[in-house]
XYZ file of C-alpha atoms in Angstrom:
530
model
C 37.270 -41.633 -38.644
C 33.990 -43.217 -37.565
C 30.984 -43.591 -39.876
C 27.370 -44.240 -38.865
C 25.158 -45.614 -41.652
C 21.359 -46.079 -41.597
C 21.333 -46.496 -37.827
C 18.104 -47.121 -35.939
C 17.312 -48.418 -32.455
C 13.974 -49.714 -31.243
C 12.824 -50.920 -27.838
C 9.602 -52.812 -28.509
C 7.231 -50.385 -30.210
C 9.294 -47.378 -29.174
C 11.834 -45.887 -31.606
C 14.780 -44.082 -30.035
C 16.711 -43.309 -33.258
C 15.735 -43.674 -36.891
C 17.775 -43.626 -40.136
C 20.863 -41.897 -38.684
C 23.751 -41.191 -41.080
C 26.802 -39.373 -39.668
C 30.546 -39.115 -40.236
C 32.980 -38.257 -37.417
C 36.414 -37.184 -38.672
C 39.886 -36.829 -37.211
C 40.845 -33.607 -35.466
C 37.280 -32.693 -34.509
C 35.397 -32.790 -31.218
C 31.678 -33.589 -31.325
C 29.429 -32.602 -28.400
C 26.362 -34.850 -28.094
C 23.344 -33.022 -26.631
C 19.668 -33.782 -26.060
C 16.970 -33.793 -23.375
C 17.125 -36.310 -20.523
C 16.012 -39.657 -21.935
C 16.743 -38.678 -25.540
C 19.414 -41.398 -25.737
C 22.797 -39.620 -25.498
C 24.530 -42.309 -23.423
C 22.779 -45.042 -25.426
C 24.155 -43.540 -28.644
C 27.699 -43.634 -27.228
C 27.185 -47.261 -26.168
C 26.135 -48.137 -29.732
C 29.270 -46.432 -31.084
C 31.431 -48.373 -28.611
C 29.803 -51.701 -29.503
C 28.161 -52.263 -26.099
C 24.679 -52.152 -27.682
C 23.673 -53.609 -31.036
C 21.514 -51.285 -33.162
C 18.257 -52.534 -34.660
C 19.488 -51.601 -38.140
C 22.582 -49.997 -39.638
C 26.261 -50.251 -38.892
C 29.196 -48.471 -37.274
C 32.315 -48.451 -39.468
C 35.769 -47.879 -37.987
C 38.852 -48.199 -40.241
C 41.174 -51.144 -39.502
C 43.944 -50.484 -36.960
C 42.153 -47.447 -35.481
C 41.808 -47.800 -31.702
C 38.763 -46.602 -29.783
C 38.965 -45.674 -26.109
C 35.904 -45.287 -23.856
C 35.532 -43.601 -20.467
C 34.454 -46.422 -18.135
C 31.431 -45.790 -15.899
C 31.971 -48.661 -13.412
C 33.978 -47.058 -10.595
C 34.572 -50.394 -8.865
C 35.823 -52.449 -11.843
C 39.504 -51.965 -11.019
C 39.364 -51.891 -7.213
C 42.090 -54.531 -6.823
C 44.439 -52.861 -9.335
C 47.125 -50.283 -8.690
C 46.346 -46.770 -9.923
C 49.171 -46.594 -12.484
C 48.363 -50.063 -13.806
C 44.685 -49.105 -14.168
C 45.664 -46.237 -16.455
C 47.940 -48.432 -18.613
C 45.050 -50.885 -19.016
C 43.502 -48.178 -21.194
C 45.473 -49.660 -24.092
C 44.267 -53.262 -23.835
C 46.736 -54.649 -26.405
C 49.742 -52.989 -24.757
C 48.728 -54.329 -21.347
C 48.210 -57.805 -22.836
C 51.751 -57.696 -24.293
C 53.186 -56.641 -20.926
C 51.548 -59.655 -19.256
C 52.758 -62.009 -22.027
C 56.312 -60.677 -21.720
C 56.332 -61.134 -17.944
C 55.050 -64.699 -18.308
C 57.703 -65.532 -20.924
C 60.645 -64.062 -19.017
C 59.633 -65.812 -15.812
C 59.792 -69.265 -17.438
C 62.556 -71.515 -16.172
C 62.809 -73.450 -19.474
C 63.109 -70.497 -21.881
C 63.255 -72.014 -25.395
C 64.350 -70.679 -28.775
C 60.666 -70.406 -29.743
C 60.093 -68.344 -26.609
C 62.996 -66.095 -27.667
C 61.428 -65.510 -31.101
C 58.044 -64.817 -29.483
C 59.660 -62.429 -26.987
C 61.405 -60.587 -29.820
C 58.087 -60.133 -31.639
C 56.415 -58.921 -28.458
C 59.256 -56.462 -27.758
C 58.909 -54.982 -31.252
C 55.136 -54.516 -30.849
C 55.661 -53.234 -27.291
C 58.018 -50.510 -28.560
C 55.690 -49.649 -31.457
C 52.801 -49.105 -29.005
C 54.911 -46.802 -26.823
C 55.441 -49.358 -24.090
C 58.761 -47.889 -22.890
C 57.031 -44.551 -22.209
C 53.818 -46.089 -20.808
C 54.464 -45.499 -17.096
C 55.748 -41.999 -17.775
C 52.710 -41.105 -19.912
C 50.299 -42.589 -17.355
C 51.983 -40.620 -14.563
C 51.779 -37.360 -16.531
C 48.067 -37.883 -17.240
C 47.356 -38.589 -13.580
C 49.310 -35.562 -12.378
C 47.582 -33.346 -14.937
C 44.236 -34.406 -13.463
C 45.440 -33.769 -9.915
C 46.417 -37.317 -8.815
C 49.822 -36.925 -7.147
C 52.653 -39.467 -7.441
C 52.052 -40.553 -3.819
C 48.812 -42.221 -5.014
C 50.135 -43.935 -8.153
C 50.913 -47.278 -6.494
C 47.869 -47.398 -4.210
C 44.981 -49.755 -4.930
C 41.985 -48.187 -6.641
C 39.682 -49.253 -3.796
C 41.622 -46.992 -1.430
C 40.921 -43.834 -3.452
C 38.051 -41.405 -2.955
C 35.186 -41.471 -5.455
C 36.343 -38.237 -7.113
C 39.903 -39.558 -7.510
C 38.619 -42.820 -9.041
C 36.800 -40.764 -11.691
C 40.060 -38.985 -12.532
C 41.963 -42.271 -12.850
C 39.328 -43.722 -15.202
C 39.511 -40.542 -17.265
C 43.315 -40.860 -17.454
C 42.778 -44.474 -18.557
C 40.552 -43.346 -21.437
C 43.093 -40.730 -22.563
C 46.085 -43.083 -22.310
C 48.008 -44.408 -25.281
C 47.008 -41.918 -27.978
C 43.692 -43.510 -29.079
C 42.322 -42.647 -32.515
C 38.727 -42.297 -31.319
C 37.740 -41.122 -27.846
C 34.229 -41.592 -26.392
C 33.602 -39.598 -23.197
C 30.303 -39.690 -21.279
C 30.154 -36.775 -18.785
C 33.956 -36.527 -18.321
C 33.781 -33.327 -16.211
C 31.540 -34.835 -13.502
C 33.293 -34.597 -10.096
C 36.306 -32.789 -11.584
C 37.651 -29.671 -9.885
C 38.317 -26.470 -11.831
C 42.010 -27.226 -12.402
C 41.273 -30.734 -13.718
C 38.575 -29.434 -16.095
C 40.961 -26.780 -17.439
C 43.658 -29.423 -17.944
C 41.204 -31.716 -19.767
C 40.096 -28.854 -22.028
C 43.730 -28.165 -22.990
C 44.354 -31.883 -23.593
C 41.362 -32.222 -25.926
C 42.196 -29.022 -27.802
C 45.590 -30.554 -28.633
C 44.222 -34.053 -29.287
C 44.880 -35.275 -32.845
C 42.104 -37.894 -33.030
C 38.292 -37.893 -32.999
C 36.461 -36.974 -29.788
C 32.755 -37.663 -29.159
C 31.593 -36.325 -25.800
C 28.361 -36.100 -23.812
C 28.356 -33.259 -21.292
C 26.002 -30.893 -19.458
C 28.834 -28.381 -18.989
C 28.154 -25.589 -21.499
C 31.530 -23.874 -20.981
C 33.294 -27.179 -21.627
C 31.248 -27.784 -24.803
C 31.929 -24.241 -25.995
C 35.657 -24.589 -25.359
C 36.390 -27.974 -26.938
C 33.673 -28.692 -29.506
C 33.952 -28.084 -33.240
C 30.543 -29.692 -33.898
C 27.285 -30.344 -32.029
C 25.364 -33.604 -32.469
C 21.750 -32.989 -31.474
C 19.545 -35.950 -30.499
C 15.909 -34.903 -30.686
C 12.719 -36.830 -31.375
C 14.258 -39.953 -33.047
C 16.558 -37.805 -35.195
C 20.285 -37.183 -34.778
C 21.624 -34.172 -36.644
C 25.113 -32.703 -36.792
C 25.855 -28.963 -36.782
C 29.147 -27.107 -37.234
C 30.127 -24.907 -34.285
C 30.112 -25.049 -30.486
C 27.124 -25.207 -28.110
C 26.395 -21.457 -27.962
C 26.428 -21.231 -31.756
C 24.000 -24.155 -31.982
C 21.745 -22.698 -29.248
C 21.630 -19.195 -30.783
C 20.995 -20.647 -34.240
C 18.195 -22.931 -33.026
C 16.510 -20.095 -31.089
C 16.764 -17.830 -34.151
C 15.279 -20.537 -36.371
C 12.362 -21.022 -33.978
C 11.760 -17.239 -33.782
C 11.878 -16.813 -37.572
C 9.515 -19.738 -38.101
C 7.035 -18.362 -35.544
C 7.195 -14.875 -37.098
C 6.777 -16.344 -40.582
C 3.762 -18.398 -39.490
C 2.260 -15.360 -37.731
C 2.457 -13.327 -40.962
C 0.934 -16.195 -42.949
C -1.835 -16.568 -40.379
C -2.643 -12.833 -40.611
C -2.683 -13.051 -44.420
C -5.039 -16.057 -44.301
C -7.475 -14.172 -42.062
C -7.327 -11.131 -44.352
C -8.061 -13.251 -47.444
C -10.815 -15.205 -45.693
C -12.469 -11.957 -44.636
C -12.326 -10.569 -48.217
C -13.757 -13.787 -49.700
C -16.532 -13.860 -47.109
C -17.517 -10.224 -47.815
C -17.319 -10.158 -51.634
C -17.835 -13.677 -52.993
C -21.564 -12.922 -53.584
C -20.808 -9.501 -55.110
C -20.740 -9.738 -58.936
C -18.360 -6.807 -59.380
C -15.909 -8.275 -56.836
C -16.363 -11.989 -57.620
C -13.248 -12.228 -59.822
C -11.154 -10.656 -57.062
C -12.712 -13.021 -54.516
C -11.852 -16.014 -56.742
C -8.284 -14.725 -57.121
C -8.021 -14.328 -53.342
C -9.279 -17.911 -52.889
C -6.504 -19.222 -55.168
C -3.949 -17.248 -53.130
C -5.428 -18.689 -49.937
C -5.110 -22.248 -51.223
C -1.378 -21.715 -51.889
C -0.518 -20.513 -48.359
C 0.882 -23.252 -46.130
C 1.642 -22.913 -42.440
C 5.022 -24.509 -41.682
C 4.959 -27.202 -39.023
C 7.080 -26.426 -35.989
C 9.601 -29.295 -35.739
C 8.639 -31.820 -33.062
C 11.028 -31.797 -30.139
C 11.728 -33.629 -26.892
C 13.516 -30.498 -25.656
C 11.550 -28.580 -23.012
C 12.569 -25.661 -20.833
C 11.018 -25.214 -17.368
C 9.859 -21.734 -16.388
C 12.199 -20.638 -13.590
C 11.446 -17.180 -12.206
C 12.236 -15.931 -8.698
C 10.380 -12.926 -7.301
C 10.881 -11.204 -3.946
C 7.801 -10.355 -1.883
C 9.765 -7.547 -0.216
C 12.862 -5.666 -1.292
C 15.761 -6.071 1.105
C 17.036 -3.091 3.117
C 20.604 -1.871 3.595
C 21.376 -4.442 6.307
C 21.292 -7.809 4.560
C 23.739 -10.369 5.986
C 26.887 -10.114 8.086
C 29.141 -13.128 8.728
C 31.600 -12.518 11.576
C 34.570 -14.758 12.532
C 32.739 -17.996 11.730
C 34.698 -21.202 12.372
C 33.485 -24.786 12.228
C 34.960 -28.273 12.633
C 33.203 -31.551 11.812
C 34.390 -34.828 13.375
C 37.553 -33.077 14.487
C 38.365 -31.786 10.984
C 38.551 -27.968 10.682
C 36.412 -26.921 7.709
C 35.855 -23.191 8.201
C 38.234 -20.746 9.876
C 37.621 -17.061 10.555
C 35.057 -16.504 7.803
C 34.130 -12.818 7.525
C 32.066 -11.092 4.854
C 29.135 -8.718 4.437
C 26.454 -9.072 1.774
C 25.642 -5.867 -0.109
C 22.668 -4.930 -2.258
C 22.881 -6.510 -5.702
C 25.553 -9.049 -4.700
C 25.379 -12.412 -6.434
C 28.142 -14.378 -4.771
C 29.711 -17.610 -6.036
C 31.334 -19.643 -3.252
C 34.248 -21.681 -4.590
C 37.057 -23.762 -3.087
C 38.746 -27.150 -3.184
C 36.979 -28.477 -0.078
C 33.330 -29.079 -0.993
C 32.535 -30.251 2.553
C 33.604 -26.832 3.825
C 31.395 -25.064 1.267
C 28.364 -27.203 2.152
C 28.999 -26.571 5.852
C 28.980 -22.818 5.212
C 25.615 -23.111 3.437
C 24.201 -25.109 6.360
C 25.290 -22.328 8.720
C 23.916 -19.572 6.456
C 20.587 -21.447 6.269
C 20.612 -21.730 10.094
C 20.496 -25.529 9.868
C 23.686 -25.663 11.923
C 25.459 -23.420 14.415
C 29.100 -22.358 13.991
C 31.604 -23.401 16.663
C 32.469 -19.721 17.032
C 31.444 -16.442 15.434
C 27.963 -15.500 14.237
C 25.771 -14.754 11.240
C 23.248 -11.920 11.357
C 20.471 -11.243 8.856
C 18.852 -7.806 8.475
C 15.243 -7.328 9.619
C 13.997 -7.111 6.005
C 15.975 -10.163 4.857
C 14.323 -13.488 4.071
C 16.095 -16.495 2.561
C 15.299 -19.683 0.672
C 17.759 -22.579 0.792
C 18.550 -25.214 -1.812
C 20.557 -27.962 -0.032
C 23.031 -30.179 -1.848
C 21.346 -33.254 -0.329
C 17.565 -32.981 -0.617
C 16.762 -36.584 0.435
C 14.786 -35.728 3.577
C 12.323 -33.564 1.630
C 11.180 -36.553 -0.418
C 10.897 -39.239 2.262
C 7.113 -39.134 1.981
C 4.259 -40.913 0.173
C 2.620 -37.592 -0.750
C 1.934 -37.206 -4.441
C 3.584 -34.350 -6.290
C 0.538 -32.082 -6.086
C 0.213 -32.473 -2.308
C 3.979 -32.198 -1.864
C 3.980 -28.762 -3.491
C 0.818 -27.734 -1.609
C 2.881 -27.792 1.627
C 4.822 -24.755 0.422
C 2.120 -22.766 -1.388
C -0.040 -19.923 -0.049
C -2.527 -20.612 -2.857
C -3.884 -24.088 -2.109
C -6.158 -24.391 -5.152
C -5.590 -27.351 -7.431
C -5.806 -25.176 -10.547
C -2.938 -22.966 -9.371
C -0.758 -25.892 -8.258
C -1.314 -27.832 -11.491
C -0.461 -24.742 -13.514
C 2.704 -24.173 -11.496
C 3.811 -27.800 -11.876
C 3.051 -27.668 -15.600
C 5.443 -24.742 -16.028
C 8.085 -26.854 -14.251
C 7.486 -29.708 -16.747
C 5.216 -31.828 -14.520
C 1.925 -32.407 -16.303
C -0.954 -34.863 -16.460
C -0.217 -38.082 -14.607
C 3.078 -36.684 -13.273
C 1.078 -34.854 -10.598
C 0.017 -38.200 -9.109
C 3.585 -39.501 -8.766
C 4.683 -40.211 -5.189
C 7.426 -37.755 -4.224
C 9.689 -40.604 -3.096
C 10.036 -42.077 -6.612
C 11.136 -38.900 -8.401
C 14.415 -38.852 -10.353
C 17.327 -36.620 -9.348
C 16.454 -33.981 -11.956
C 12.753 -34.018 -10.989
C 13.640 -33.494 -7.321
C 15.801 -30.498 -8.227
C 12.899 -28.941 -10.173
C 10.633 -29.534 -7.157
C 13.125 -27.856 -4.806
C 13.387 -24.871 -7.168
C 9.550 -24.689 -7.237
C 9.540 -24.613 -3.426
C 12.001 -21.698 -3.493
C 10.006 -19.775 -6.097
C 6.828 -20.062 -4.011
C 8.520 -18.589 -0.947
C 9.219 -15.150 -2.461
C 12.479 -14.618 -0.559
C 14.938 -11.812 -1.294
C 18.038 -13.968 -0.641
C 18.603 -17.281 -2.431
C 21.091 -19.813 -1.006
C 21.907 -22.576 -3.504
C 24.363 -25.428 -2.887
C 25.076 -27.158 -6.242
C 21.675 -26.513 -7.889
C 22.897 -27.616 -11.348
C 23.578 -31.208 -10.246
C 21.243 -33.716 -11.980
C 19.793 -31.098 -14.364
C 19.810 -31.353 -18.152
C 21.102 -28.509 -20.319
C 17.622 -27.072 -20.822
C 16.889 -26.872 -17.090
C 20.363 -25.460 -16.364
C 19.749 -22.762 -18.986
C 16.342 -21.916 -17.483
C 17.762 -21.709 -13.938
C 20.725 -19.700 -15.220
C 18.407 -17.141 -16.846
C 16.156 -17.064 -13.772
C 19.044 -16.167 -11.453
C 20.396 -13.533 -13.855
C 16.949 -11.862 -13.900
C 16.408 -12.096 -10.104
C 16.506 -8.645 -8.450
C 17.510 -9.877 -4.986
C 20.697 -11.421 -3.596
C 22.124 -14.826 -4.479
C 24.791 -16.930 -2.737
C 25.522 -20.118 -4.649
C 28.068 -22.737 -5.630
C 28.252 -24.863 -8.765
C 30.627 -26.911 -10.921
C 29.190 -25.251 -14.034
C 31.730 -22.684 -15.261
C 29.319 -20.758 -17.494
C 26.677 -20.730 -14.754
C 29.124 -19.041 -12.351
C 30.472 -16.661 -15.001
C 27.032 -15.417 -16.065
C 25.382 -15.139 -12.610
C 28.116 -14.077 -10.154
C 29.429 -10.549 -9.743
C 31.456 -11.471 -6.660
C 33.647 -14.495 -5.875
C 34.423 -15.817 -2.387
C 36.961 -18.653 -2.225
C 37.059 -20.769 0.932
C 40.645 -21.579 1.942
C 42.042 -23.480 4.971
C 42.891 -20.156 6.650
C 39.880 -18.010 5.756
C 38.513 -16.541 2.529
C 39.587 -14.641 -0.576
C 36.852 -12.130 -1.439
C 36.796 -10.306 -4.786
C 34.132 -8.222 -6.574
C 34.774 -9.586 -10.060
C 33.568 -12.090 -12.640
C 34.602 -15.719 -12.430
C 36.824 -15.605 -15.530
C 38.618 -12.495 -14.233
C 39.150 -14.200 -10.873
C 40.634 -17.320 -12.479
C 42.882 -15.171 -14.663
C 44.127 -13.309 -11.585
C 44.860 -16.610 -9.803
C 46.747 -17.887 -12.842
C 48.964 -14.790 -12.894
C 49.764 -15.209 -9.188
C 50.626 -18.904 -9.479
């Protein structure tokens, strides 16, 4: 159990949280959500003790152990992989070092023997004899094979380092688990394994994530950080989202009715207050008017951009044909004999273990690169817009945001451009920002704006959900569902793929697997075959 009492955090005159009182109990998983900058990661750092709150306290019962997913991917570079995982239980690792130091002494005394006996008892109590076995199982579950267990951390890829640090956090049966974006850089199999692990976990889990499917699968509660307040709700993310939308709708409808009633009463009072025969009724109406109160809409930091794709021209029957496409990069074969035809209404999710291969396919489809062999052919009515995974080159400019967008707009008027940027959550002084200082999420919203202005009937999107908050992911998700043209995309977001795609193409070392199906049905089919 973890209890938060009268917590507040201030930075100068700015208040991030105020008077927060929460209780996190064993056997539950709490998903922490909020707009970018609301303070999700900061809240976890307060819970872990990395940041001192301005007021209040965090209470953890004695002997309960907290484990935190480390964010520094270079901290353990000189350590072996297996040892890095075992370090997740700091006391156990400390005992192992003490034991080794004792047993290596040449002049082993009786006092050393007593100390060693005490250490051995604590070592066994903490599961020391099973430590290497448990660490190995965690690593293998996350996709780190035994051939990597005795390598140094610095020799692993970035994605594998993330998995090792996650295994470290899960190691040793902690009582409280704090996870900040644990699904980042994980493949589908690793995410599924983590979901199963957390569903079986006996302790308390507090997790920040932008992955809605993950939050829906593992969370029993949602902790919403919004406008200095932190509130807890029972249920998963979808339940919270539907409930909050319903509340907003009911409040708006209620206020609309009250507003109409106020106007009706005001009109009656205006017409009959001077009329002697109606004066009593007018006075009665005035008393009724005084009692009506319009409910304030709750202040919120949560904002949804307006993402809507329209096609200037409907595509014909011939859309896109990919024939025998193969491609190697730096001598490494990435694509081999890729063949598929895009049909009307297709919204295709490209998946696969090799992300370099997927990105290379998008570069070929966008005509940025040529295949080594084979060809791609677009129909005469087809037009495409491309969202690259790496958008750096688009923002290597001193142009302000308004002029940056003007490059891609047929309507050059400032009024139109400001209105467009406002709908994408850029307002006021934001328009004067140089494009080269934008954050990752802001750049993604700019690239989506560029695509919307083009009016294409085919959208090519390579990891568009990266860097976006939940609100922007939801807006993009809804925009692609509503789009009447064709979409070819890839994403790590399970729910995004499930709700947009009606066809799955998996890139394999020997070609593709192509199925007209939903993502969940495809994964279920793969599971049955394995």
